């Protein structure tokens, strides 16, 4: 999302002028994180030059194949709120902000970051038909590891940056990838299939492709 207040005439107007810019990032060549940031910056600056084009008009021109299960053009959104929030002062009243849970996620996945008093507060909004809370928690633990690794090794290829903790990586690679199985040598392979069919007669035993 962009504030869409790039003209002096609307800078001080009250109202919402937000527009959505679609970005496609190029990861070809397995760039380092520093190089990737440069690519993102270049793509963003080029996109900002077209920010006055309403997103609805873009959808109208592109005519993407509509699907009620997903938003057109993009499904993941990143929202950085880095502009200072004006302090609302009303004589005789004490005013505070209140977060409202809309109960519905407009996109598959949304990451909102708000900068406040030198810190960043992150809020994740997601489609519960696609993700469960545990998956989102793991996803953003990986995101945090990725950022920490990128800061310390900014020229490493992005593919080499850490997104999984070492203990979990060992469990995924070794514990869940154990394919060795000791079988009795006095039986043939087809006999194991026959035994499995008898134990689970309603299950699919073999798929030939």
Short mmCIF file of C-alpha atoms in Angstrom, two decimals:
data_model
loop_
_atom_site.label_atom_id
_atom_site.label_comp_id
_atom_site.label_asym_id
_atom_site.label_seq_id
_atom_site.Cartn_x
_atom_site.Cartn_y
_atom_site.Cartn_z
CA UNK A 1 0.00 0.00 0.00
CA UNK A 2 1.09 3.60 -0.71
CA UNK A 3 -0.28 6.77 0.85
CA UNK A 4 -0.80 8.24 -2.65
CA UNK A 5 -0.20 11.77 -1.40
CA UNK A 6 2.60 12.58 -3.80
CA UNK A 7 0.99 15.84 -4.90
CA UNK A 8 1.18 18.97 -2.72
CA UNK A 9 -2.55 19.59 -3.12
CA UNK A 10 -3.53 16.46 -1.17
CA UNK A 11 -0.83 16.40 1.52
CA UNK A 12 -3.00 18.10 4.14
CA UNK A 13 -6.40 16.85 3.07
CA UNK A 14 -8.33 14.65 5.48
CA UNK A 15 -9.30 11.32 3.98
CA UNK A 16 -7.95 8.05 2.64
CA UNK A 17 -6.05 8.10 -0.66
CA UNK A 18 -4.33 4.73 -0.25
CA UNK A 19 -3.59 2.75 -3.40
CA UNK A 20 -2.01 -0.68 -3.87
CA UNK A 21 1.15 -1.27 -5.90
CA UNK A 22 1.97 -4.76 -7.15
CA UNK A 23 5.66 -5.71 -7.06
CA UNK A 24 7.37 -8.66 -8.70
CA UNK A 25 10.86 -9.34 -7.38
CA UNK A 26 13.56 -10.96 -9.51
CA UNK A 27 15.53 -13.69 -7.69
CA UNK A 28 17.38 -14.96 -10.76
CA UNK A 29 21.06 -15.74 -10.33
CA UNK A 30 20.66 -16.43 -6.59
CA UNK A 31 21.68 -12.88 -5.56
CA UNK A 32 23.12 -11.90 -2.21
CA UNK A 33 20.84 -10.09 0.21
CA UNK A 34 22.54 -6.75 -0.46
CA UNK A 35 22.01 -7.18 -4.21
CA UNK A 36 18.41 -8.26 -3.62
CA UNK A 37 17.75 -5.06 -1.66
CA UNK A 38 19.05 -3.04 -4.61
CA UNK A 39 16.71 -4.90 -6.95
CA UNK A 40 13.77 -4.31 -4.63
CA UNK A 41 14.64 -0.62 -4.40
CA UNK A 42 14.87 -0.23 -8.19
CA UNK A 43 11.61 -2.10 -8.77
CA UNK A 44 9.85 -0.10 -6.05
CA UNK A 45 10.99 3.26 -7.40
CA UNK A 46 9.80 2.33 -10.88
CA UNK A 47 6.48 1.19 -9.43
CA UNK A 48 6.03 4.41 -7.44
CA UNK A 49 6.11 6.38 -10.67
CA UNK A 50 2.81 4.65 -11.55
CA UNK A 51 1.20 4.85 -8.11
CA UNK A 52 -1.56 7.16 -9.36
CA UNK A 53 -3.02 4.34 -11.45
CA UNK A 54 -5.87 2.85 -9.37
CA UNK A 55 -5.39 -0.84 -8.64
CA UNK A 56 -8.96 -1.50 -9.78
CA UNK A 57 -8.07 -0.01 -13.18
CA UNK A 58 -5.03 -2.30 -13.41
CA UNK A 59 -7.22 -5.35 -12.74
CA UNK A 60 -9.70 -4.11 -15.34
CA UNK A 61 -6.98 -3.77 -17.99
CA UNK A 62 -5.19 -7.06 -17.24
CA UNK A 63 -8.42 -9.06 -16.98
CA UNK A 64 -6.97 -11.86 -14.84
CA UNK A 65 -8.85 -15.12 -14.51
CA UNK A 66 -11.17 -14.57 -11.57
CA UNK A 67 -11.24 -17.02 -8.69
CA UNK A 68 -13.48 -16.48 -5.67
CA UNK A 69 -10.94 -18.26 -3.47
CA UNK A 70 -8.16 -15.70 -4.02
CA UNK A 71 -7.54 -12.04 -4.73
CA UNK A 72 -6.53 -11.13 -8.31
CA UNK A 73 -2.91 -10.28 -9.26
CA UNK A 74 -1.38 -10.87 -5.79
CA UNK A 75 -2.20 -12.68 -2.56
CA UNK A 76 0.52 -11.50 -0.14
CA UNK A 77 0.80 -7.91 1.08
CA UNK A 78 3.48 -5.99 3.02
CA UNK A 79 2.40 -2.81 4.79
CA UNK A 80 4.97 -0.51 6.42
CA UNK A 81 3.50 2.30 8.52
CA UNK A 82 6.50 4.58 8.91
CA UNK A 83 4.79 7.97 8.93
CA UNK A 84 4.17 9.55 12.36
CA UNK A 85 0.61 9.20 13.58
CA UNK A 86 -0.90 12.60 14.41
CA UNK A 87 -1.92 13.06 18.02
CA UNK A 88 -5.61 13.70 18.29
CA UNK A 89 -6.39 16.31 20.93
CA UNK A 90 -9.96 17.16 21.94
CA UNK A 91 -10.50 19.56 24.86
CA UNK A 92 -11.93 17.73 27.86
CA UNK A 93 -11.33 14.25 26.42
CA UNK A 94 -8.55 11.72 26.74
CA UNK A 95 -8.11 9.97 23.39
CA UNK A 96 -6.41 6.65 22.73
CA UNK A 97 -6.26 4.28 19.76
CA UNK A 98 -8.19 1.04 19.69
CA UNK A 99 -7.35 -1.89 17.47
CA UNK A 100 -10.35 -3.56 15.87
CA UNK A 101 -10.28 -7.18 14.74
CA UNK A 102 -12.23 -7.29 11.49
CA UNK A 103 -12.53 -11.06 11.78
CA UNK A 104 -11.81 -11.50 8.05
CA UNK A 105 -8.49 -11.60 6.20
CA UNK A 106 -8.67 -9.73 2.90
CA UNK A 107 -5.56 -11.50 1.54
CA UNK A 108 -3.91 -14.87 2.02
CA UNK A 109 -1.14 -13.33 4.11
CA UNK A 110 -0.49 -9.77 5.31
CA UNK A 111 2.50 -8.47 7.27
CA UNK A 112 1.99 -5.03 8.82
CA UNK A 113 4.93 -3.26 10.45
CA UNK A 114 4.47 -0.07 12.44
CA UNK A 115 7.45 2.02 13.57
CA UNK A 116 6.83 3.57 16.97
CA UNK A 117 9.33 5.17 19.35
CA UNK A 118 12.33 3.51 17.72
CA UNK A 119 10.82 0.03 17.60
CA UNK A 120 8.96 -2.01 15.02
CA UNK A 121 5.70 -3.70 15.91
CA UNK A 122 4.66 -6.52 13.59
CA UNK A 123 1.13 -7.77 13.04
CA UNK A 124 0.27 -10.79 10.91
CA UNK A 125 -3.11 -11.30 9.31
CA UNK A 126 -3.80 -14.55 7.49
CA UNK A 127 -6.46 -16.71 5.92
CA UNK A 128 -7.35 -19.47 8.38
CA UNK A 129 -8.53 -21.68 5.53
CA UNK A 130 -4.90 -21.81 4.35
CA UNK A 131 -2.81 -21.47 7.51
CA UNK A 132 -3.08 -22.50 11.13
CA UNK A 133 -1.50 -20.52 14.01
CA UNK A 134 1.37 -23.00 14.40
CA UNK A 135 2.35 -22.62 10.74
CA UNK A 136 2.31 -18.82 10.99
CA UNK A 137 4.44 -18.95 14.15
CA UNK A 138 7.05 -21.15 12.45
CA UNK A 139 6.95 -19.00 9.30
CA UNK A 140 7.82 -15.81 11.15
CA UNK A 141 10.39 -17.48 13.34
CA UNK A 142 12.05 -18.40 10.04
CA UNK A 143 11.58 -14.81 8.83
CA UNK A 144 13.35 -13.51 11.93
CA UNK A 145 16.26 -15.96 11.42
CA UNK A 146 16.47 -14.92 7.76
CA UNK A 147 16.75 -11.24 8.67
CA UNK A 148 19.37 -11.85 11.36
CA UNK A 149 21.45 -13.97 8.97
CA UNK A 150 21.06 -11.40 6.18
CA UNK A 151 22.37 -8.61 8.43
CA UNK A 152 25.48 -10.57 9.42
CA UNK A 153 26.09 -12.08 5.94
CA UNK A 154 24.61 -9.53 3.49
CA UNK A 155 26.57 -10.81 0.47
CA UNK A 156 25.72 -14.47 0.89
CA UNK A 157 23.36 -15.89 -1.74
CA UNK A 158 19.80 -15.73 -0.46
CA UNK A 159 19.49 -19.50 -0.83
CA UNK A 160 22.21 -19.97 1.81
CA UNK A 161 20.60 -17.79 4.47
CA UNK A 162 19.26 -19.65 7.45
CA UNK A 163 15.50 -20.08 7.73
CA UNK A 164 15.37 -23.21 9.90
CA UNK A 165 16.97 -23.73 13.32
CA UNK A 166 19.78 -26.27 13.32
CA UNK A 167 17.97 -28.79 15.54
CA UNK A 168 14.87 -28.64 13.36
CA UNK A 169 16.98 -28.93 10.20
CA UNK A 170 18.60 -32.12 11.55
CA UNK A 171 15.19 -33.52 12.42
CA UNK A 172 13.82 -32.76 8.94
CA UNK A 173 16.83 -34.10 7.05
CA UNK A 174 17.68 -37.15 9.11
CA UNK A 175 14.85 -38.23 11.41
CA UNK A 176 12.06 -37.76 8.85
CA UNK A 177 14.11 -39.04 5.96
CA UNK A 178 14.94 -42.47 7.30
CA UNK A 179 14.03 -44.79 4.44
CA UNK A 180 15.97 -47.84 5.59
CA UNK A 181 13.83 -50.73 6.79
CA UNK A 182 14.95 -54.21 7.78
CA UNK A 183 12.66 -56.83 6.24
CA UNK A 184 12.64 -60.59 6.66
CA UNK A 185 14.64 -62.20 3.88
CA UNK A 186 12.45 -65.29 3.72
CA UNK A 187 9.56 -63.34 2.11
CA UNK A 188 9.25 -61.94 -1.39
CA UNK A 189 8.22 -58.36 -2.13
CA UNK A 190 4.76 -59.33 -3.38
CA UNK A 191 4.05 -61.09 -0.09
CA UNK A 192 4.53 -57.82 1.81
CA UNK A 193 1.97 -56.21 -0.50
CA UNK A 194 -0.45 -59.06 0.09
CA UNK A 195 -0.07 -58.72 3.87
CA UNK A 196 -0.68 -54.99 3.70
CA UNK A 197 -3.77 -55.47 1.52
CA UNK A 198 -5.19 -57.89 4.07
CA UNK A 199 -4.47 -55.46 6.93
CA UNK A 200 -5.91 -52.39 5.15
CA UNK A 201 -8.25 -53.65 2.40
CA UNK A 202 -9.87 -50.25 1.76
CA UNK A 203 -6.62 -48.28 1.38
CA UNK A 204 -4.71 -47.67 -1.85
CA UNK A 205 -1.66 -49.91 -1.86
CA UNK A 206 0.08 -49.07 -5.14
CA UNK A 207 -0.14 -46.12 -7.54
CA UNK A 208 1.40 -46.60 -10.98
CA UNK A 209 2.36 -43.47 -12.92
#
